[in-house]
Coordinates of C-alpha atoms in Angstrom, one line a residue:
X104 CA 6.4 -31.9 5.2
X105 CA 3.2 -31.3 3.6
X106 CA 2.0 -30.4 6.5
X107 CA 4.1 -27.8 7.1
X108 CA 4.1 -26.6 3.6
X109 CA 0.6 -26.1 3.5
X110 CA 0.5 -24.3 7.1
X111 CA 3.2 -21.4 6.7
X112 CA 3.4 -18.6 4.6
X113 CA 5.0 -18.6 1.4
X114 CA 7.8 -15.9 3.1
X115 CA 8.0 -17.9 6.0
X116 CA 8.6 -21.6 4.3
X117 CA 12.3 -22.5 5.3
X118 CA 14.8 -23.9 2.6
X119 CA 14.9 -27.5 4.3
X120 CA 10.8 -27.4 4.0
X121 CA 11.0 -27.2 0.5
X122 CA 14.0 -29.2 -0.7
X123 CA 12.7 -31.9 1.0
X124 CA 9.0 -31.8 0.3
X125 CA 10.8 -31.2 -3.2
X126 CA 12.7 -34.2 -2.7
X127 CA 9.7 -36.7 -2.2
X128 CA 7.9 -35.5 -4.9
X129 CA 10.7 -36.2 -7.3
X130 CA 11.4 -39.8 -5.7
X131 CA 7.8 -40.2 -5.0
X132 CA 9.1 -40.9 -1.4
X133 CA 6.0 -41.1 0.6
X134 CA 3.8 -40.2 -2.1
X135 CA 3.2 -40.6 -5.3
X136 CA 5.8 -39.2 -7.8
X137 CA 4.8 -35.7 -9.1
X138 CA 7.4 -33.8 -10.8
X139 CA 5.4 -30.7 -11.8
X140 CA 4.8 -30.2 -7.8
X141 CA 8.8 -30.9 -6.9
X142 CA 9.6 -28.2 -9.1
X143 CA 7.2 -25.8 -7.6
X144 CA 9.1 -26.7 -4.7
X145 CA 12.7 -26.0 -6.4
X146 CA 11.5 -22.8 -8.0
X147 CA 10.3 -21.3 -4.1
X148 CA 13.4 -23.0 -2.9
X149 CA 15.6 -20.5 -5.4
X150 CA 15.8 -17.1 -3.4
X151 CA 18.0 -19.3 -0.9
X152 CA 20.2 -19.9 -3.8
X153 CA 21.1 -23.4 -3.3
X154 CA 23.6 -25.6 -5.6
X155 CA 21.0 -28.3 -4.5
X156 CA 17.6 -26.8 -5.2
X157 CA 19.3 -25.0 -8.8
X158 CA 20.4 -28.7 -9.7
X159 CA 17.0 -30.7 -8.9
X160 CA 14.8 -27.8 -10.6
X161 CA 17.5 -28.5 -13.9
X162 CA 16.2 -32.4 -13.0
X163 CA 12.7 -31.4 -12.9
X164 CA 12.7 -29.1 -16.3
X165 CA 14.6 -32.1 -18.0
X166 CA 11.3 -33.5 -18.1
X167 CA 9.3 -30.8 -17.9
X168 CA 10.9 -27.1 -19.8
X169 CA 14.3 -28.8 -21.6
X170 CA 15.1 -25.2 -22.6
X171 CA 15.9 -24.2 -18.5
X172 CA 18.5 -27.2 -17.8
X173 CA 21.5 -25.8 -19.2
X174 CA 21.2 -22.6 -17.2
X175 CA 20.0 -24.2 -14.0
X176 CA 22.9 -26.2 -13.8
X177 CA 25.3 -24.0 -14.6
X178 CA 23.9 -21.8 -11.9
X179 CA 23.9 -24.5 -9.2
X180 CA 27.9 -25.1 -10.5
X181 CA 28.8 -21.5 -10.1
X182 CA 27.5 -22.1 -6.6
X183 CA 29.2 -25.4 -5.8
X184 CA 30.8 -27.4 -8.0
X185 CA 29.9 -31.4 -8.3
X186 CA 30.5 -34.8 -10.0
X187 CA 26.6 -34.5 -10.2
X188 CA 26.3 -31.2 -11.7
X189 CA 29.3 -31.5 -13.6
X190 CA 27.3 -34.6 -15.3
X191 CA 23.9 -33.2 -15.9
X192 CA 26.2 -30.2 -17.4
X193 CA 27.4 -32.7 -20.2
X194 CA 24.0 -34.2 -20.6
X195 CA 22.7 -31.1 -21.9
X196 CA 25.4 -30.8 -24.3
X197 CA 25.1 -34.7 -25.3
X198 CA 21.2 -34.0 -26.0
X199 CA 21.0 -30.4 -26.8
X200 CA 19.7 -29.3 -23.6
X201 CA 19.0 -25.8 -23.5
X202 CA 21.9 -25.7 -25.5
X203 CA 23.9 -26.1 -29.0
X204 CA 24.2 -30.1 -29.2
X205 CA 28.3 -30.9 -29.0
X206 CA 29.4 -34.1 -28.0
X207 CA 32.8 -32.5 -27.2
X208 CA 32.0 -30.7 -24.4
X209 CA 29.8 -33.4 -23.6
X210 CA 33.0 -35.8 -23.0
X211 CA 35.0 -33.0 -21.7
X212 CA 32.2 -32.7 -18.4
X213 CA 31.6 -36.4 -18.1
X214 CA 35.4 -36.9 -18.0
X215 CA 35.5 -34.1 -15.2
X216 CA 32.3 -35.7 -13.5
X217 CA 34.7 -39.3 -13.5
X218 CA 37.6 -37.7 -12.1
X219 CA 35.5 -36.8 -9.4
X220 CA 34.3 -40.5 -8.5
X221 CA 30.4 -40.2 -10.2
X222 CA 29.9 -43.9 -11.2
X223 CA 26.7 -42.8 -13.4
X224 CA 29.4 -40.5 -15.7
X225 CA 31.3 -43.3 -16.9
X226 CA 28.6 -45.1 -18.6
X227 CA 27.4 -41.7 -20.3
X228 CA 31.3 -40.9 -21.1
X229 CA 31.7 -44.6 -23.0
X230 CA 28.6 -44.1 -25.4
X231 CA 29.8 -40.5 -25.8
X232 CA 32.8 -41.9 -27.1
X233 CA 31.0 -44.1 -29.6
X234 CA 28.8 -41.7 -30.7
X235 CA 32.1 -39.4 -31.1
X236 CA 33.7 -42.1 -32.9
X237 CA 31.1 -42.7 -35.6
X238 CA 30.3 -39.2 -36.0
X239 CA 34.7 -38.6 -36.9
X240 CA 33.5 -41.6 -39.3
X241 CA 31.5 -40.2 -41.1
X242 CA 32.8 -36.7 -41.5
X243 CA 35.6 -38.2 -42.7
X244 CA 33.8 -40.1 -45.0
X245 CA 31.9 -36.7 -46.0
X246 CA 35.5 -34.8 -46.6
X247 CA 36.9 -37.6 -48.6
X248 CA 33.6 -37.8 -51.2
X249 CA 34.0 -33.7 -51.4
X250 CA 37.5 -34.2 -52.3
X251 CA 36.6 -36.8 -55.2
X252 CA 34.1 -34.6 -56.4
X253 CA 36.4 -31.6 -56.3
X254 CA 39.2 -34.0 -58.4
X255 CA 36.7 -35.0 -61.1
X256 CA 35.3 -31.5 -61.2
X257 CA 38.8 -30.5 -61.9
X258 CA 39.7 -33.8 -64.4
X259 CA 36.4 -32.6 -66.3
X260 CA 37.0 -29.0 -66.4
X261 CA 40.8 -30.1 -68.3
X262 CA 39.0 -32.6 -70.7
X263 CA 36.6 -30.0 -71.4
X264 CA 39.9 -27.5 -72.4
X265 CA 40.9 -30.7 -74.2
X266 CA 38.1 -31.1 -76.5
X267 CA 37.1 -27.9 -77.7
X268 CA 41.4 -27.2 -78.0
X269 CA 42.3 -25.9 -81.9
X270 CA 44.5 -27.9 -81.7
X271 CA 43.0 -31.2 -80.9
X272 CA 42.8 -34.0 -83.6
X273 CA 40.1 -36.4 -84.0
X274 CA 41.8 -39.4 -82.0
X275 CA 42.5 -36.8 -79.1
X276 CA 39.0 -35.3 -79.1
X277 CA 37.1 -38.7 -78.8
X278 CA 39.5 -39.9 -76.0
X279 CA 38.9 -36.8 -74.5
X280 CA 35.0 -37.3 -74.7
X281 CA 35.1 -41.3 -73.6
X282 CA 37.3 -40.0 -71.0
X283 CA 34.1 -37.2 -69.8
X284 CA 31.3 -39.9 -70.3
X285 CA 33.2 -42.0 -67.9
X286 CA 33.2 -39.3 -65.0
X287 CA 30.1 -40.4 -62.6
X288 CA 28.3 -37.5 -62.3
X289 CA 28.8 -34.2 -63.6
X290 CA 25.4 -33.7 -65.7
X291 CA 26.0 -30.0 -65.8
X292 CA 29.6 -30.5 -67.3
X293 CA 28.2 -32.6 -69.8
X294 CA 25.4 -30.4 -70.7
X295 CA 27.7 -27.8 -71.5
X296 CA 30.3 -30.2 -73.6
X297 CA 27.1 -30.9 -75.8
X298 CA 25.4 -28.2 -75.9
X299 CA 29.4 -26.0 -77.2
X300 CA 29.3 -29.2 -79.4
X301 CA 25.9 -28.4 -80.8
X302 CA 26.6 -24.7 -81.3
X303 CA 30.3 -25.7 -83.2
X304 CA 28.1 -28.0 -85.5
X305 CA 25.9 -25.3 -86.4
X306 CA 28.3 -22.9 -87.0
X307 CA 30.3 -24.6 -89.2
X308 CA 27.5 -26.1 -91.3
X309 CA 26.2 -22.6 -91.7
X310 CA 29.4 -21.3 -92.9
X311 CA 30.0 -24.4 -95.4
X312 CA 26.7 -23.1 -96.7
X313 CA 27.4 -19.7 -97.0
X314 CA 24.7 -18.8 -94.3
X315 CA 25.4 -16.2 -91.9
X316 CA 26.4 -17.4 -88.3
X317 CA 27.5 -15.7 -85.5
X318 CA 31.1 -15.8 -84.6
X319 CA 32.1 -18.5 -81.8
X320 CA 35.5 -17.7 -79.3

């Protein structure tokens, strides 16, 4: 094969030449293994635009330019569609291939790549499932601690109306404080409740001694 590649012109070097030249330098089938050089031989291999050589150059950029595989794939899929393909497809989205990470899509092309007999799919597909599993987890887990803070925002906001109400009386306004202090959290709520409290103080002990002080709604 080497042989052969080395003797024609680049024009003149057949699509079998280079997939399978290709081939053994990605297998390291007769030689050593030398993925830069198969993917020299995928790129040439192109203009014959083959599912095969679109799918191994997508192989060979895994290693070697990530950012390619999505696109190489997809281009050897549009061609002919495979279990294969269809499997490389959704390791690109499980990994963030050459494109936006979603382990969604992901499932959705290893489940297409198992309905189509790919043994290697199957393994991928469980972990996916995992993975999706625990990541639900702890969204869920994210939601529900928004939701608490959103509550005790909300129960703060009320005991804030509650303290500084005309009408509250002594016994109401403490319980309405303890109640505050108790909230985890919140330091900006707080800050505010003390420092209205600290401007009602001064207000009123400037007025019981006849200062001037400015008037508070």
């Amino acid at each position: 094969y080497l042989k052969l590649y080395n003797e024609k012109e680049p024009t003149k070097r057949g699509q079998w030449l280079l997939e399978g030249l290709g081939y053994m330098y990605f297998n390291g089938k007769g030689c050593s293994q030398d993925v830069a050089k198969a993917k020299q031989c995928f790129e040439e291999a192109l203009v014959f635009d083959s599912a095969y050589s679109y799918n191994m150059l997508g192989l060979c950029c895994m290693e070697l330019e990530p950012a390619r595989c999505f696109r190489l794939f997809k281009a050897a899929y549009r061609i002919q569609e495979g279990s294969h393909i269809e499997y490389n497809i959704g390791r690109c989205y499980e990994f963030g291939l050459g494109v936006d990470f979603d382990l969604y899509k992901a499932k959705e092309w290893y489940e297409l790549s198992v309905a189509h007999n790919y043994s290697y799919a199957s393994q991928r597909l469980n972990e996916v499932n995992i993975k999706i599993k625990d990541f639900d987890a702890r969204v869920k887990k994210v939601e529900e601690e928004e939701k608490r803070q959103l509550e005790m925002k909300k129960k703060a906001e009320t005991l804030k109306k509650e303290i500084f109400s005309a009408n509250s009386s002594s016994s109401s306004y403490s319980n309405s404080r303890k109640k505050l202090e108790s909230l985890i959290g919140l330091a900006s709520v707080k800050e505010e409740v003390d420092e209205l409290e600290a401007q009602m103080i001064d207000y009123k002990r400037r007025m019981d001694m006849g200062l001037p002080a400015s008037n508070i709604s």
